[in-house]
PDB file of C-alpha atoms in Angstrom:
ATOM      1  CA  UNK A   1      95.227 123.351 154.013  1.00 48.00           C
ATOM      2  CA  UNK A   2      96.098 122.988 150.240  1.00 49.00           C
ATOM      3  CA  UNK A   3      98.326 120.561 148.958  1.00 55.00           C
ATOM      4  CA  UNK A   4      98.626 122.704 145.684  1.00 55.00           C
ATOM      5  CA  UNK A   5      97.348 120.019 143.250  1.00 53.00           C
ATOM      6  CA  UNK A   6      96.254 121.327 140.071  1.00 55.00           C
ATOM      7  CA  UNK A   7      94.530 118.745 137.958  1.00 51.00           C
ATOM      8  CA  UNK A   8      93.627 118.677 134.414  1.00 56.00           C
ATOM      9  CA  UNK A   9      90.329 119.658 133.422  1.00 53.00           C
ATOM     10  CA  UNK A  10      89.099 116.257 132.550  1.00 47.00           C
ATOM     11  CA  UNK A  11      90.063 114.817 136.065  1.00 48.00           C
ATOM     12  CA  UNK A  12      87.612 117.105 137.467  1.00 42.00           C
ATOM     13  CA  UNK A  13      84.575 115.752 135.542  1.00 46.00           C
ATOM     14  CA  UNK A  14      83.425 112.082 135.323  1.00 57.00           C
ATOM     15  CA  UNK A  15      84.917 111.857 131.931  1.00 86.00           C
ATOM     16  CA  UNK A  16      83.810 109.755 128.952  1.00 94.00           C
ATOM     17  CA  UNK A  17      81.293 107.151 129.460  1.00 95.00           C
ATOM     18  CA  UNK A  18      79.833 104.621 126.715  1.00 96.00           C
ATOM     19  CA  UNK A  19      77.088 106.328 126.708  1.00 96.00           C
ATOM     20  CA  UNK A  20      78.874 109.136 125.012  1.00 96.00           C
ATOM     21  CA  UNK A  21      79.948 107.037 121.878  1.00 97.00           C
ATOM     22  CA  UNK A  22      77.093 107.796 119.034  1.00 97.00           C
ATOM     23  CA  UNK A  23      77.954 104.423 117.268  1.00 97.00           C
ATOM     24  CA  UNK A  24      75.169 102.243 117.247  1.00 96.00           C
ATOM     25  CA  UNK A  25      76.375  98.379 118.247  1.00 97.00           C
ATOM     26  CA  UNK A  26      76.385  95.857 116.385  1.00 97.00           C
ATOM     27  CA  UNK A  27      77.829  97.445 113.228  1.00 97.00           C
ATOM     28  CA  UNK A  28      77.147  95.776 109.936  1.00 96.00           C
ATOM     29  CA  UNK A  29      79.550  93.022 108.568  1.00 94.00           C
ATOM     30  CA  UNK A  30      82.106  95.160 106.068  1.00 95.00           C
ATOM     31  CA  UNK A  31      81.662  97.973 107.623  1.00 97.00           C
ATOM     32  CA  UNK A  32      84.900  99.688 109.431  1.00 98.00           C
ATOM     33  CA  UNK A  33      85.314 101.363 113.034  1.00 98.00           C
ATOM     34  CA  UNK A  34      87.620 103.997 113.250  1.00 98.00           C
ATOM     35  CA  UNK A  35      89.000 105.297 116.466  1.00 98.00           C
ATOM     36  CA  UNK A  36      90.778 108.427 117.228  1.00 97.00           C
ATOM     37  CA  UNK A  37      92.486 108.762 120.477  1.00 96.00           C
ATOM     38  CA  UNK A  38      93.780 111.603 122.031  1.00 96.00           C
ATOM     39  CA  UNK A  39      97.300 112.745 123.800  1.00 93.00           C
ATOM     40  CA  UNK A  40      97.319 113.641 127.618  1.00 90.00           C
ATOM     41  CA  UNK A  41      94.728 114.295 129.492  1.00 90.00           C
ATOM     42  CA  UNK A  42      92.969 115.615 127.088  1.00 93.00           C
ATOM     43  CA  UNK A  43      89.001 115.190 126.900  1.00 94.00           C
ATOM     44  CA  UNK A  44      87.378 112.884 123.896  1.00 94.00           C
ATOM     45  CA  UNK A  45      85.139 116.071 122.933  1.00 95.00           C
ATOM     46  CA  UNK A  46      88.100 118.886 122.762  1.00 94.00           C
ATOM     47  CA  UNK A  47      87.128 120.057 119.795  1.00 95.00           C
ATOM     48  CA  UNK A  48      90.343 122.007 119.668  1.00 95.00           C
ATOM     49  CA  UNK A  49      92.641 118.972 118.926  1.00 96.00           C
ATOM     50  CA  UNK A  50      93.321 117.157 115.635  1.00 97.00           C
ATOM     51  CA  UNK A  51      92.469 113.937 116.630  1.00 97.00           C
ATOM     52  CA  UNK A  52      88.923 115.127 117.430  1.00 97.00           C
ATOM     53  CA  UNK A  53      88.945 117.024 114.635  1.00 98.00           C
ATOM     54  CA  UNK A  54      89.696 114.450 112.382  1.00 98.00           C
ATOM     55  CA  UNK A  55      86.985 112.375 113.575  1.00 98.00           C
ATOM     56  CA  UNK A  56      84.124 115.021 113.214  1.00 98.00           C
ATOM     57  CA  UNK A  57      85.398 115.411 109.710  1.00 98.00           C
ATOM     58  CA  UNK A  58      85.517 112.315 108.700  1.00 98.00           C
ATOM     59  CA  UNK A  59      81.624 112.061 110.516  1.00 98.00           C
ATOM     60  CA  UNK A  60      80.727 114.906 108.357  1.00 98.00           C
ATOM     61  CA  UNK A  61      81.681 113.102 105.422  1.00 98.00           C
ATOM     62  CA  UNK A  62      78.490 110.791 105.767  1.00 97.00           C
ATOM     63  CA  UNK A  63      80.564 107.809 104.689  1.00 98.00           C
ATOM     64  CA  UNK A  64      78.822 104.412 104.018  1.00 97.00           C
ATOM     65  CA  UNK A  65      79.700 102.026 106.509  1.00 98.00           C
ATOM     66  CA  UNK A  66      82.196 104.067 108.987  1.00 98.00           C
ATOM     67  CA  UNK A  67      81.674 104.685 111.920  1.00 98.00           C
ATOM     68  CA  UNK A  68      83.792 107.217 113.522  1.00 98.00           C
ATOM     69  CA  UNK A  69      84.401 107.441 117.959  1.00 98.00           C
ATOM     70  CA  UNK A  70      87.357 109.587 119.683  1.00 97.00           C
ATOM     71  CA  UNK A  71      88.457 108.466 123.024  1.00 96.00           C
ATOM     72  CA  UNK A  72      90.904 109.825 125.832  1.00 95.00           C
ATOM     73  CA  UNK A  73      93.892 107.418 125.909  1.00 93.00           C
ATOM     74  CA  UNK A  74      93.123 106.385 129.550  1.00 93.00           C
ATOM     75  CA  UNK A  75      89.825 104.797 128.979  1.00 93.00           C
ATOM     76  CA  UNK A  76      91.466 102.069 127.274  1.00 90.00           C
ATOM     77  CA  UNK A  77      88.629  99.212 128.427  1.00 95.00           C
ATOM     78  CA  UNK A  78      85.770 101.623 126.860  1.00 96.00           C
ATOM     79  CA  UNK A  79      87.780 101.287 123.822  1.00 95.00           C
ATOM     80  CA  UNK A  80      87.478  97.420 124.086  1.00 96.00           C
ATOM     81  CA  UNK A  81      84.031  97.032 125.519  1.00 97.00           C
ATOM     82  CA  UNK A  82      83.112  99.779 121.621  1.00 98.00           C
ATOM     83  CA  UNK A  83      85.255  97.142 119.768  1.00 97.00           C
ATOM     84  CA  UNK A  84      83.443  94.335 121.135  1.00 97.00           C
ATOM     85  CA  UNK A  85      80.273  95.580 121.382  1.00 97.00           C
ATOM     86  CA  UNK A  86      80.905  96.440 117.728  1.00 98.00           C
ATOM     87  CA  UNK A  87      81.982  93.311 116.326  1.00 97.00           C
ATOM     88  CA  UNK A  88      79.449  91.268 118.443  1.00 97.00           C
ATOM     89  CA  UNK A  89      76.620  91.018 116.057  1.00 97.00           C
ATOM     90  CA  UNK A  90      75.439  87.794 117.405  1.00 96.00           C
ATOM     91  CA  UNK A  91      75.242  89.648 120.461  1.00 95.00           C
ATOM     92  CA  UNK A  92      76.248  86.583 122.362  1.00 96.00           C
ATOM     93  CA  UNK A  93      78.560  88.410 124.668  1.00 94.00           C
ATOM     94  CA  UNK A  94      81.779  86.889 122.782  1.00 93.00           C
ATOM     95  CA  UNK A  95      83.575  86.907 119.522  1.00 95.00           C
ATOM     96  CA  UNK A  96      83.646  84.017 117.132  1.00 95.00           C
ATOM     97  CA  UNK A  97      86.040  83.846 114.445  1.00 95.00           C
ATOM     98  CA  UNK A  98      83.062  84.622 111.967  1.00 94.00           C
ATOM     99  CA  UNK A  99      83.254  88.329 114.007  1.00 95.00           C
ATOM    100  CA  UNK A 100      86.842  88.534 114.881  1.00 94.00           C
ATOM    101  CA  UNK A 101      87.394  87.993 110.992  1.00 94.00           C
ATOM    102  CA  UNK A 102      85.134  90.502 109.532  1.00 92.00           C
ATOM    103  CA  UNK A 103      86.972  92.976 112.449  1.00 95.00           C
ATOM    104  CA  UNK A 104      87.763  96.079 110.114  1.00 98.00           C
ATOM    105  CA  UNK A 105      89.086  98.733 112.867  1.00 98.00           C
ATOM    106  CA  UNK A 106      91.421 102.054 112.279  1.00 98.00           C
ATOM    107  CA  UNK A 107      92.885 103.436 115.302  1.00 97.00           C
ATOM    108  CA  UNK A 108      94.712 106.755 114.869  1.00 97.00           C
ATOM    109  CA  UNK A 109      95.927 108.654 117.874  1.00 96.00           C
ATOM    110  CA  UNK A 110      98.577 111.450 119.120  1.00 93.00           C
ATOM    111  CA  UNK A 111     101.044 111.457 121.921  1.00 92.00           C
ATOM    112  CA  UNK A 112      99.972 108.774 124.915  1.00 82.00           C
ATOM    113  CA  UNK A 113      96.812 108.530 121.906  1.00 84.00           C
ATOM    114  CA  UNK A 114      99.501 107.287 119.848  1.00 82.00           C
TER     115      UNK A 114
END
């Protein structure tokens, strides 16, 4: 029997996993993580959307010192264990003020991204 549930198309996978981010942790005092997050349910690698798109630009730019993830807007604690991860170059498994302070992060998103 079918309920007649149709899912989006990134329900259907496992979805993003930290494994898929390509920013090595720590990242070096100064330099800035920026963070694109999409609308919906859309997938961090649609290469269709602007918020992707964005971020693979900005990638291609070969920028010193930015370091460039997307993310779908319902992952939010993979966002925060990136961010920490990021920051924590004492790798301690905290952030001091020395880290929080040096935190130079740009989020940018669209729709639930937003």
């Amino acid at each position: 029997m079918s309920l007649g549930l149709v899912l989006p198309p990134s329900l259907l996978s496992w979805g993003q996993e930290y494994k898929h981010f390509v920013t090595r942790t720590p990242i070096a005092a100064g330099d800035t993580l920026v963070i694109g997050i999409l609308g919906g349910w859309e997938p961090w690698n649609n290469n269709k959307k602007n918020v992707r798109r964005l971020a693979l630009k900005l990638r291609a730019m070969n920028l010193s010192g930015v370091h460039v993830e997307t993310l779908e807007n319902h992952r939010r604690q993979l966002a925060m264990q990136l961010v920490r991860n990021a920051l924590d170059r004492n790798q301690d498994g905290k952030l001091d003020a020395e880290e929080r302070g040096s935190a130079r992060i740009i989020l940018y998103g669209h729709s639930f991204g937003g």
